[in-house]
Amino acid sequence: KQEVTQIPAALSVPEGENLVLNCSFTDSAIYNLQWFRQDPGKGLTSLLLIQSSQREQTSGRLNASLDKSSGRSTLYIAASQPGDSATYLCAVRGSQGNLIFGKGTKLSVKP
Amino acid sequence: ETGVTQSPTHLIKTRGQQVTLRCSSQSGHNTVSWYQQALGQGPQFIFQYYREEENGRGNFPPRFSGLQFPNYSSELNVNALELDDSALYLCASSSHPTGNYGYTFGSGTRLTVV
């Protein structure tokens, strides 16, 4: 059974710092992995989608990497801003086409 | 291109009642999935619909049921509501049932059962 873990559960950094969020999964036979952002009480905003054949994807200040063999993905945020404060969720695609989520990392960027 | 829209945004129901939540998929998407997110947890997969048929289901009891319409919009119905059903319900749409091209989520419906 696929399980997704995100560490740390919460992270607080000063504005301008570069940071890394971690995601691990137990079954390396994934189809793709997607990173989302969730603001309090709101829906999910897709940030990056990495297919199983890819090693990384980039969008602006965000870079996500995927290492299937070790069951890990990282989301790198460069030059963090207070507006980046949110919960970041990673999800892998399950066998039914569904997404299996971690519990998320709650990020707080202090001005 | 319109995104995924859900209605209502919030509602309060009494234990034992029934509720219907609605979702309009993103333009061009034929697959709709529903997720339940309890406070402080990641979303949990309820079920998925493709071309009006359920083609995947998570570990939820039969009192959670759904429909997909010819225009690919969808409903989630929950009967005999329990206090633990209080959660954010998220709808997601995709252009393919395999999810190979990723998912787009709506803003969710916050359900409170009292």
Coordinates of N, CA and C in Angstrom, one line a residue:
Chain A
K1 N 0.9 -1.2 0.0 CA 0.0 0.0 0.0 C 0.9 1.2 0.0
Q2 N 0.6 2.1 -0.9 CA 1.5 3.3 -1.1 C 1.2 4.3 0.1
E3 N 2.2 4.8 0.7 CA 2.1 5.8 1.8 C 3.1 7.0 1.4
V4 N 2.6 8.2 1.7 CA 3.3 9.4 1.4 C 3.6 10.1 2.7
T5 N 4.8 10.5 2.9 CA 5.2 11.2 4.1 C 5.9 12.5 3.8
Q6 N 5.5 13.6 4.5 CA 6.2 14.9 4.3 C 6.8 15.3 5.6
I7 N 8.1 15.7 5.4 CA 8.9 16.2 6.6 C 9.5 17.5 6.1
P8 N 9.5 18.6 7.0 CA 8.9 18.6 8.3 C 7.4 18.9 8.2
A9 N 6.7 18.7 9.3 CA 5.3 19.0 9.3 C 5.0 20.5 9.3
A10 N 6.0 21.3 9.9 CA 5.9 22.8 9.9 C 7.3 23.4 9.8
L11 N 7.3 24.5 9.2 CA 8.6 25.2 9.0 C 8.4 26.7 9.0
S12 N 9.3 27.4 9.7 CA 9.2 28.8 9.8 C 10.6 29.4 9.4
V13 N 10.6 30.3 8.4 CA 11.9 30.8 7.9 C 11.7 32.4 7.8
P14 N 12.8 33.1 7.8 CA 12.8 34.5 7.5 C 12.7 34.7 6.0
E15 N 12.1 35.9 5.7 CA 12.0 36.2 4.2 C 13.3 36.2 3.5
G16 N 13.4 35.7 2.3 CA 14.6 35.7 1.5 C 15.4 34.4 1.6
E17 N 15.0 33.6 2.5 CA 15.8 32.3 2.6 C 15.3 31.3 1.5
N18 N 16.3 30.5 1.1 CA 16.0 29.4 0.2 C 15.6 28.2 1.1
L19 N 14.7 27.4 0.7 CA 14.2 26.3 1.5 C 13.9 25.1 0.7
V20 N 13.9 23.9 1.4 CA 13.6 22.7 0.8 C 12.5 21.9 1.6
L21 N 11.5 21.5 0.9 CA 10.4 20.7 1.5 C 10.6 19.2 1.0
N22 N 10.4 18.3 1.8 CA 10.7 16.9 1.5 C 9.4 16.1 1.4
C23 N 9.4 15.1 0.5 CA 8.3 14.2 0.3 C 8.9 12.8 0.0
S24 N 8.4 11.8 0.8 CA 8.9 10.4 0.5 C 7.7 9.5 0.3
F25 N 7.9 8.5 -0.5 CA 6.8 7.5 -0.8 C 7.4 6.1 -0.7
T26 N 6.5 5.2 -0.3 CA 7.0 3.8 0.0 C 7.1 2.9 -1.3
D27 N 6.3 3.1 -2.3 CA 6.3 2.3 -3.5 C 6.9 3.1 -4.6
S28 N 8.0 2.7 -5.1 CA 8.7 3.5 -6.2 C 8.1 3.4 -7.5
A29 N 7.1 2.5 -7.7 CA 6.4 2.3 -9.0 C 5.3 3.3 -9.2
I30 N 5.7 4.6 -9.2 CA 4.7 5.7 -9.4 C 4.6 6.1 -10.8
Y31 N 3.5 6.7 -11.2 CA 3.3 7.2 -12.5 C 3.7 8.7 -12.6
N32 N 3.3 9.4 -11.6 CA 3.8 10.8 -11.6 C 3.6 11.3 -10.1
L33 N 4.1 12.5 -9.9 CA 4.0 13.2 -8.6 C 3.7 14.6 -8.8
Q34 N 2.8 15.1 -8.0 CA 2.3 16.5 -8.1 C 2.5 17.2 -6.8
W35 N 3.0 18.4 -6.9 CA 3.0 19.3 -5.7 C 1.9 20.4 -5.8
F36 N 1.3 20.6 -4.6 CA 0.2 21.5 -4.5 C 0.5 22.5 -3.4
R37 N -0.2 23.6 -3.5 CA -0.2 24.6 -2.4 C -1.7 24.8 -1.9
Q38 N -1.8 24.9 -0.6 CA -3.2 25.1 0.0 C -3.1 26.2 1.0
D39 N -3.9 27.3 0.7 CA -4.1 28.3 1.7 C -5.1 27.9 2.7
P40 N -5.1 28.5 3.9 CA -6.0 28.0 4.9 C -7.5 28.0 4.5
G41 N -8.1 26.9 4.7 CA -9.5 26.7 4.4 C -9.9 26.7 2.9
K42 N -8.9 26.7 2.0 CA -9.1 26.8 0.6 C -8.8 25.5 -0.1
G43 N -9.0 25.5 -1.5 CA -8.7 24.4 -2.3 C -7.2 24.3 -2.6
L44 N -6.9 23.3 -3.5 CA -5.5 23.1 -3.8 C -5.2 23.8 -5.1
T45 N -4.0 24.4 -5.2 CA -3.4 25.0 -6.4 C -2.3 24.1 -6.8
S46 N -2.3 23.6 -8.1 CA -1.2 22.8 -8.6 C 0.0 23.7 -8.8
L47 N 1.1 23.2 -8.4 CA 2.4 23.9 -8.6 C 3.2 23.3 -9.7
L48 N 3.5 22.0 -9.5 CA 4.4 21.3 -10.5 C 3.9 19.8 -10.6
L49 N 4.0 19.3 -11.8 CA 3.7 17.9 -12.0 C 4.9 17.3 -12.6
I50 N 5.4 16.2 -12.0 CA 6.6 15.5 -12.6 C 6.2 14.1 -13.0
Q51 N 6.4 13.8 -14.2 CA 6.1 12.5 -14.7 C 7.3 11.5 -14.2
S52 N 7.0 10.2 -14.2 CA 7.9 9.3 -13.6 C 9.2 9.2 -14.4
S53 N 9.2 9.6 -15.7 CA 10.4 9.6 -16.6 C 11.2 10.8 -16.4
Q54 N 10.7 11.8 -15.7 CA 11.4 13.1 -15.5 C 12.2 13.1 -14.2
R55 N 13.2 14.0 -14.1 CA 14.0 14.1 -12.9 C 13.6 15.4 -12.1
E56 N 13.2 16.4 -12.9 CA 12.8 17.7 -12.2 C 11.9 18.5 -13.1
Q57 N 11.2 19.5 -12.5 CA 10.4 20.5 -13.1 C 10.6 21.8 -12.5
T58 N 10.6 22.9 -13.2 CA 10.8 24.2 -12.7 C 9.7 25.1 -13.1
S59 N 9.3 26.0 -12.2 CA 8.3 27.1 -12.5 C 8.7 28.3 -11.6
G60 N 9.2 29.3 -12.3 CA 9.6 30.5 -11.5 C 10.6 30.2 -10.4
R61 N 10.3 30.5 -9.2 CA 11.2 30.3 -8.1 C 11.1 28.9 -7.5
L62 N 10.2 28.0 -8.1 CA 10.0 26.7 -7.6 C 10.7 25.7 -8.5
N63 N 11.3 24.7 -7.8 CA 12.0 23.6 -8.5 C 11.7 22.3 -7.8
A64 N 11.1 21.3 -8.5 CA 10.8 20.0 -7.9 C 11.6 19.0 -8.5
S65 N 12.2 18.1 -7.7 CA 13.0 17.0 -8.2 C 12.3 15.7 -7.8
L66 N 12.6 14.6 -8.6 CA 12.1 13.3 -8.3 C 13.1 12.3 -8.4
D67 N 13.3 11.4 -7.4 CA 14.2 10.3 -7.4 C 13.4 9.1 -7.1
K68 N 12.9 8.4 -8.1 CA 12.0 7.2 -7.9 C 12.7 6.1 -7.2
S69 N 13.9 5.9 -7.5 CA 14.6 4.7 -6.9 C 14.7 4.8 -5.4
S70 N 14.9 6.1 -4.9 CA 14.9 6.3 -3.4 C 13.6 6.6 -2.8
G71 N 12.6 6.8 -3.7 CA 11.2 7.1 -3.2 C 11.2 8.5 -2.6
R72 N 11.8 9.5 -3.2 CA 11.8 10.8 -2.7 C 11.6 11.9 -3.7
S73 N 11.0 13.0 -3.3 CA 10.9 14.2 -4.1 C 11.1 15.4 -3.2
T74 N 11.7 16.5 -3.7 CA 11.9 17.7 -3.0 C 11.4 18.9 -3.7
L75 N 10.8 19.8 -3.0 CA 10.4 21.1 -3.6 C 11.3 22.2 -3.0
Y76 N 12.0 22.8 -3.9 CA 12.9 23.9 -3.6 C 12.3 25.2 -3.9
I77 N 12.2 26.1 -2.9 CA 11.7 27.4 -3.1 C 12.8 28.4 -2.9
A78 N 13.1 29.2 -3.9 CA 14.2 30.2 -3.8 C 13.6 31.5 -3.4
A79 N 14.5 32.2 -2.6 CA 14.2 33.6 -2.2 C 12.7 33.7 -1.6
S80 N 12.4 33.0 -0.6 CA 11.1 32.9 0.0 C 10.5 34.3 0.3
Q81 N 9.2 34.4 0.1 CA 8.4 35.7 0.4 C 7.3 35.4 1.4
P82 N 6.8 36.4 2.1 CA 5.7 36.1 3.0 C 4.5 35.5 2.3
G83 N 4.3 35.9 1.0 CA 3.2 35.3 0.2 C 3.3 33.9 -0.1
D84 N 4.5 33.3 0.2 CA 4.6 31.8 0.0 C 4.1 31.1 1.2
S85 N 3.7 31.8 2.3 CA 3.2 31.1 3.5 C 1.9 30.3 3.1
A86 N 1.9 29.0 3.3 CA 0.8 28.1 3.0 C 1.2 26.7 3.4
T87 N 0.3 25.8 3.2 CA 0.6 24.4 3.4 C 0.9 23.8 2.0
Y88 N 2.0 23.0 1.9 CA 2.4 22.4 0.7 C 2.2 20.9 0.8
L89 N 1.5 20.4 -0.2 CA 1.2 19.0 -0.2 C 1.8 18.3 -1.5
C90 N 2.3 17.1 -1.3 CA 2.7 16.3 -2.4 C 1.8 15.1 -2.5
A91 N 1.6 14.7 -3.7 CA 0.7 13.5 -4.0 C 1.3 12.7 -5.1
V92 N 1.2 11.4 -5.0 CA 1.6 10.5 -6.1 C 0.3 9.9 -6.6
R93 N 0.4 9.5 -7.9 CA -0.8 8.9 -8.6 C -0.9 7.5 -8.2
G94 N -2.1 7.0 -7.7 CA -2.3 5.7 -7.4 C -2.7 4.8 -8.5
S95 N -2.9 3.5 -8.3 CA -3.2 2.6 -9.4 C -4.6 2.8 -10.0
Q96 N -5.5 3.5 -9.3 CA -6.9 3.7 -9.8 C -6.9 5.1 -10.5
G97 N -5.8 5.7 -10.6 CA -5.7 7.1 -11.2 C -5.9 8.1 -10.1
N98 N -6.2 7.7 -8.9 CA -6.4 8.7 -7.8 C -5.1 9.2 -7.3
L99 N -5.1 10.2 -6.5 CA -4.0 10.8 -5.9 C -3.9 10.4 -4.4
I100 N -2.6 10.0 -4.0 CA -2.4 9.7 -2.6 C -1.5 10.8 -2.0
F101 N -2.0 11.4 -1.0 CA -1.4 12.7 -0.4 C -0.6 12.4 0.8
G102 N 0.4 13.2 1.0 CA 1.0 13.3 2.4 C 0.1 14.3 3.2
K103 N 0.5 14.5 4.5 CA -0.2 15.4 5.3 C 0.2 16.9 5.1
G104 N 1.2 17.1 4.4 CA 1.6 18.5 4.1 C 2.7 19.0 5.0
T105 N 3.3 20.1 4.5 CA 4.2 20.9 5.3 C 3.7 22.3 5.4
K106 N 3.4 22.8 6.6 CA 2.9 24.2 6.8 C 4.1 25.1 6.9
L107 N 4.2 26.0 5.9 CA 5.3 26.9 5.7 C 4.9 28.3 6.2
S108 N 5.7 29.0 7.0 CA 5.5 30.3 7.4 C 6.7 31.1 7.1
V109 N 6.6 32.2 6.3 CA 7.7 33.0 5.9 C 7.5 34.3 6.6
K110 N 8.5 34.7 7.5 CA 8.3 35.9 8.3 C 9.0 37.1 7.6
P111 N 8.3 38.2 7.6 CA 8.9 39.4 7.0 C 10.1 39.9 7.7
Chain B
E1 N -10.7 29.9 -20.3 CA -10.8 28.5 -19.8 C -11.2 28.6 -18.3
T2 N -12.4 28.0 -18.0 CA -12.8 28.1 -16.6 C -12.2 26.9 -15.8
G3 N -12.0 27.2 -14.5 CA -11.5 26.1 -13.7 C -12.6 25.3 -13.1
V4 N -12.3 24.6 -12.0 CA -13.2 23.7 -11.3 C -14.0 24.6 -10.3
T5 N -15.3 24.5 -10.4 CA -16.1 25.3 -9.5 C -17.0 24.3 -8.6
Q6 N -17.1 24.6 -7.3 CA -17.8 23.8 -6.4 C -18.9 24.7 -5.7
S7 N -20.0 24.0 -5.4 CA -21.0 24.7 -4.6 C -21.7 23.7 -3.7
P8 N -22.2 24.2 -2.5 CA -22.0 25.5 -2.0 C -20.6 25.6 -1.4
T9 N -20.2 26.8 -0.9 CA -18.8 26.9 -0.3 C -18.8 26.4 1.1
H10 N -19.9 26.6 1.8 CA -20.1 26.2 3.2 C -21.5 25.7 3.4
L11 N -21.7 24.7 4.3 CA -23.0 24.4 4.7 C -22.9 23.6 6.1
I12 N -24.0 23.7 6.8 CA -24.1 23.1 8.1 C -25.3 22.2 8.0
K13 N -25.1 20.9 8.4 CA -26.2 19.9 8.5 C -26.2 19.2 9.8
T14 N -27.4 18.6 10.1 CA -27.6 17.9 11.3 C -27.3 16.4 11.1
R15 N -26.7 15.8 12.1 CA -26.5 14.4 12.1 C -27.7 13.6 11.6
G16 N -27.5 12.7 10.7 CA -28.6 11.9 10.2 C -29.2 12.4 8.9
Q17 N -28.9 13.7 8.6 CA -29.5 14.3 7.3 C -28.7 13.8 6.1
Q18 N -29.1 14.2 5.0 CA -28.5 13.9 3.7 C -28.0 15.2 3.1
V19 N -26.9 15.1 2.3 CA -26.3 16.3 1.7 C -25.9 16.0 0.3
T20 N -26.0 17.0 -0.6 CA -25.5 16.9 -2.0 C -24.6 18.1 -2.3
L21 N -23.4 17.7 -2.7 CA -22.4 18.7 -3.1 C -22.2 18.7 -4.6
R22 N -21.9 19.8 -5.2 CA -21.9 19.9 -6.7 C -20.5 20.4 -7.2
C23 N -20.2 19.9 -8.4 CA -18.9 20.3 -9.0 C -19.0 20.4 -10.5
S24 N -18.5 21.5 -11.0 CA -18.3 21.6 -12.5 C -16.9 21.5 -12.9
S25 N -16.6 20.6 -13.8 CA -15.2 20.3 -14.1 C -14.7 21.4 -15.0
Q26 N -13.3 21.4 -15.1 CA -12.7 22.4 -16.0 C -13.0 22.0 -17.4
S27 N -13.1 23.1 -18.2 CA -13.4 22.9 -19.6 C -12.4 21.9 -20.3
G28 N -13.0 20.9 -21.0 CA -12.1 19.9 -21.7 C -11.8 18.7 -20.8
H29 N -12.2 18.7 -19.6 CA -11.9 17.6 -18.7 C -13.1 16.7 -18.6
N30 N -12.8 15.3 -18.7 CA -13.9 14.4 -18.7 C -13.9 13.5 -17.4
T31 N -13.0 13.7 -16.5 CA -12.9 12.9 -15.3 C -13.0 13.7 -14.1
V32 N -13.8 13.3 -13.1 CA -14.0 14.0 -11.9 C -13.7 13.1 -10.7
S33 N -13.0 13.6 -9.8 CA -12.7 12.8 -8.5 C -13.1 13.7 -7.3
W34 N -13.5 13.0 -6.3 CA -13.9 13.6 -5.0 C -12.9 13.2 -3.9
Y35 N -12.6 14.2 -3.0 CA -11.7 13.9 -1.9 C -12.3 14.5 -0.7
Q36 N -12.0 13.9 0.5 CA -12.4 14.4 1.8 C -11.1 14.8 2.5
Q37 N -11.1 16.0 3.1 CA -9.9 16.5 3.8 C -10.4 16.9 5.2
A38 N -10.0 16.1 6.2 CA -10.2 16.4 7.6 C -9.2 17.4 8.0
L39 N -9.5 18.1 9.1 CA -8.6 19.2 9.6 C -7.2 18.6 9.9
G40 N -6.2 19.3 9.3 CA -4.8 18.9 9.6 C -4.3 17.6 8.8
Q41 N -5.1 17.1 7.9 CA -4.8 15.9 7.2 C -4.7 16.2 5.7
G42 N -4.1 15.2 5.0 CA -4.1 15.3 3.5 C -5.4 14.8 3.0
P43 N -5.8 15.2 1.8 CA -7.1 14.8 1.2 C -7.1 13.2 1.0
Q44 N -8.2 12.6 1.2 CA -8.4 11.2 1.1 C -9.4 11.0 -0.1
F45 N -9.0 10.0 -1.0 CA -9.8 9.7 -2.2 C -11.1 9.1 -1.8
I46 N -12.2 9.6 -2.4 CA -13.5 9.0 -2.1 C -13.9 8.2 -3.3
F47 N -14.0 8.8 -4.5 CA -14.3 8.0 -5.8 C -14.0 8.9 -7.0
Q48 N -14.0 8.3 -8.1 CA -13.7 9.0 -9.4 C -14.8 8.5 -10.4
Y49 N -15.2 9.5 -11.3 CA -16.1 9.2 -12.4 C -15.5 9.6 -13.7
Y50 N -15.7 8.7 -14.7 CA -15.3 8.9 -16.0 C -16.4 8.5 -16.9
R51 N -16.8 9.5 -17.8 CA -17.9 9.2 -18.7 C -19.1 8.6 -18.0
E52 N -19.5 9.2 -16.9 CA -20.7 8.9 -16.2 C -20.7 7.6 -15.4
E53 N -19.5 7.0 -15.4 CA -19.4 5.7 -14.6 C -18.3 5.9 -13.5
E54 N -18.6 5.2 -12.4 CA -17.6 5.2 -11.3 C -16.5 4.3 -11.7
N55 N -15.3 4.7 -11.8 CA -14.2 3.9 -12.2 C -13.0 3.8 -11.2
G56 N -13.4 4.1 -9.9 CA -12.4 4.0 -8.9 C -13.0 4.4 -7.6
R57 N -12.7 3.8 -6.5 CA -13.3 4.1 -5.2 C -12.3 3.9 -4.1
G58 N -12.3 4.8 -3.1 CA -11.4 4.7 -2.0 C -12.2 4.0 -0.9
N59 N -11.6 4.0 0.3 CA -12.2 3.3 1.5 C -13.3 4.1 2.2
F60 N -14.4 4.3 1.5 CA -15.5 5.0 2.1 C -16.8 4.2 2.0
P61 N -17.7 4.3 3.0 CA -18.9 3.4 3.0 C -19.8 3.8 1.8
P62 N -20.8 2.9 1.6 CA -21.7 3.1 0.5 C -22.6 4.3 0.6
R63 N -22.7 4.9 1.9 CA -23.6 6.1 2.0 C -22.9 7.3 1.3
F64 N -21.7 7.1 0.9 CA -21.1 8.1 0.0 C -21.3 7.7 -1.4
S65 N -22.1 8.4 -2.2 CA -22.4 8.0 -3.6 C -22.2 9.3 -4.5
G66 N -22.2 9.0 -5.8 CA -22.0 10.1 -6.7 C -22.7 9.9 -8.0
L67 N -22.6 11.0 -8.8 CA -23.1 10.9 -10.2 C -22.2 11.8 -11.0
Q68 N -22.1 11.5 -12.3 CA -21.5 12.4 -13.2 C -22.5 12.5 -14.4
F69 N -22.6 13.7 -14.9 CA -23.6 14.1 -15.9 C -23.0 14.2 -17.3
P70 N -23.8 14.2 -18.3 CA -23.2 14.2 -19.7 C -22.3 15.4 -19.9
N71 N -22.5 16.5 -19.2 CA -21.6 17.6 -19.4 C -20.3 17.5 -18.5
Y72 N -20.2 16.4 -17.9 CA -19.0 16.0 -17.0 C -19.1 16.7 -15.6
S73 N -20.1 17.4 -15.3 CA -20.2 17.9 -13.9 C -20.6 16.7 -13.1
S74 N -20.5 16.9 -11.7 CA -20.7 15.8 -10.8 C -21.3 16.2 -9.5
E75 N -21.9 15.2 -8.9 CA -22.5 15.4 -7.5 C -21.9 14.4 -6.6
L76 N -21.7 14.8 -5.3 CA -21.4 13.9 -4.3 C -22.5 13.9 -3.3
N77 N -23.1 12.8 -3.0 CA -24.2 12.6 -2.0 C -23.7 11.8 -0.8
V78 N -24.1 12.3 0.3 CA -23.7 11.6 1.6 C -25.0 11.5 2.4
N79 N -25.4 10.2 2.6 CA -26.6 9.9 3.4 C -26.2 9.7 4.9
A80 N -27.2 9.8 5.7 CA -27.1 9.5 7.2 C -25.8 10.1 7.7
L81 N -25.7 11.4 7.6 CA -24.5 12.2 8.0 C -24.1 11.8 9.5
E82 N -22.8 11.7 9.7 CA -22.2 11.5 11.0 C -21.3 12.7 11.3
L83 N -21.0 12.9 12.6 CA -20.2 14.0 13.0 C -18.8 14.0 12.3
D84 N -18.3 12.8 12.1 CA -17.0 12.6 11.5 C -17.0 13.0 10.0
D85 N -18.1 13.2 9.4 CA -18.2 13.6 8.0 C -17.8 15.1 7.9
S86 N -17.7 15.8 9.0 CA -17.3 17.2 8.9 C -15.9 17.3 8.4
A87 N -15.8 18.0 7.3 CA -14.5 18.1 6.5 C -14.7 19.1 5.4
L88 N -13.5 19.3 4.7 CA -13.5 20.0 3.5 C -13.6 19.0 2.3
Y89 N -14.6 19.1 1.5 CA -14.8 18.2 0.4 C -14.3 18.9 -0.9
L90 N -13.3 18.2 -1.5 CA -12.6 18.8 -2.7 C -13.0 18.0 -4.0
C91 N -13.2 18.7 -5.0 CA -13.5 18.1 -6.3 C -12.3 18.4 -7.2
A92 N -11.9 17.4 -8.0 CA -10.8 17.6 -8.9 C -11.2 17.0 -10.3
S93 N -10.7 17.7 -11.3 CA -11.0 17.2 -12.7 C -9.7 17.0 -13.4
S94 N -9.8 16.1 -14.4 CA -8.6 15.7 -15.2 C -9.0 15.4 -16.6
S95 N -8.1 15.6 -17.6 CA -8.4 15.3 -19.0 C -8.4 13.8 -19.3
H96 N -7.9 13.0 -18.3 CA -7.8 11.6 -18.6 C -8.0 10.8 -17.3
P97 N -8.7 9.7 -17.3 CA -8.9 9.0 -16.1 C -7.7 8.4 -15.4
T98 N -6.6 8.3 -16.2 CA -5.4 7.8 -15.5 C -4.7 8.8 -14.7
G99 N -5.1 10.1 -14.9 CA -4.4 11.2 -14.1 C -3.0 11.5 -14.7
N100 N -2.7 11.0 -15.8 CA -1.4 11.2 -16.4 C -1.0 12.7 -16.6
Y101 N -2.1 13.5 -16.8 CA -1.8 14.9 -17.1 C -2.1 15.8 -15.9
G102 N -2.2 15.2 -14.7 CA -2.4 16.0 -13.5 C -3.8 16.3 -13.2
Y103 N -4.1 16.9 -12.1 CA -5.5 17.2 -11.7 C -5.6 18.7 -11.3
T104 N -6.8 19.3 -11.6 CA -7.1 20.6 -11.2 C -8.2 20.6 -10.1
F105 N -7.9 21.2 -9.0 CA -8.9 21.2 -7.9 C -9.7 22.4 -7.8
G106 N -10.9 22.2 -7.3 CA -11.8 23.4 -6.9 C -11.4 23.9 -5.5
S107 N -12.2 24.9 -5.1 CA -11.9 25.6 -3.8 C -12.5 24.8 -2.7
G108 N -13.4 23.8 -2.9 CA -13.9 23.0 -1.9 C -15.2 23.4 -1.3
T109 N -15.9 22.5 -0.6 CA -17.1 22.8 0.2 C -16.8 22.4 1.6
R110 N -16.9 23.3 2.5 CA -16.7 23.0 3.9 C -18.1 22.6 4.5
L111 N -18.1 21.3 4.9 CA -19.3 20.7 5.5 C -19.1 20.6 7.0
T112 N -20.0 21.1 7.8 CA -20.1 20.9 9.2 C -21.3 20.1 9.6
V113 N -21.1 19.0 10.3 CA -22.2 18.2 10.8 C -22.3 18.4 12.3
V114 N -23.5 18.8 12.8 CA -23.7 19.1 14.2 C -24.8 18.2 14.8

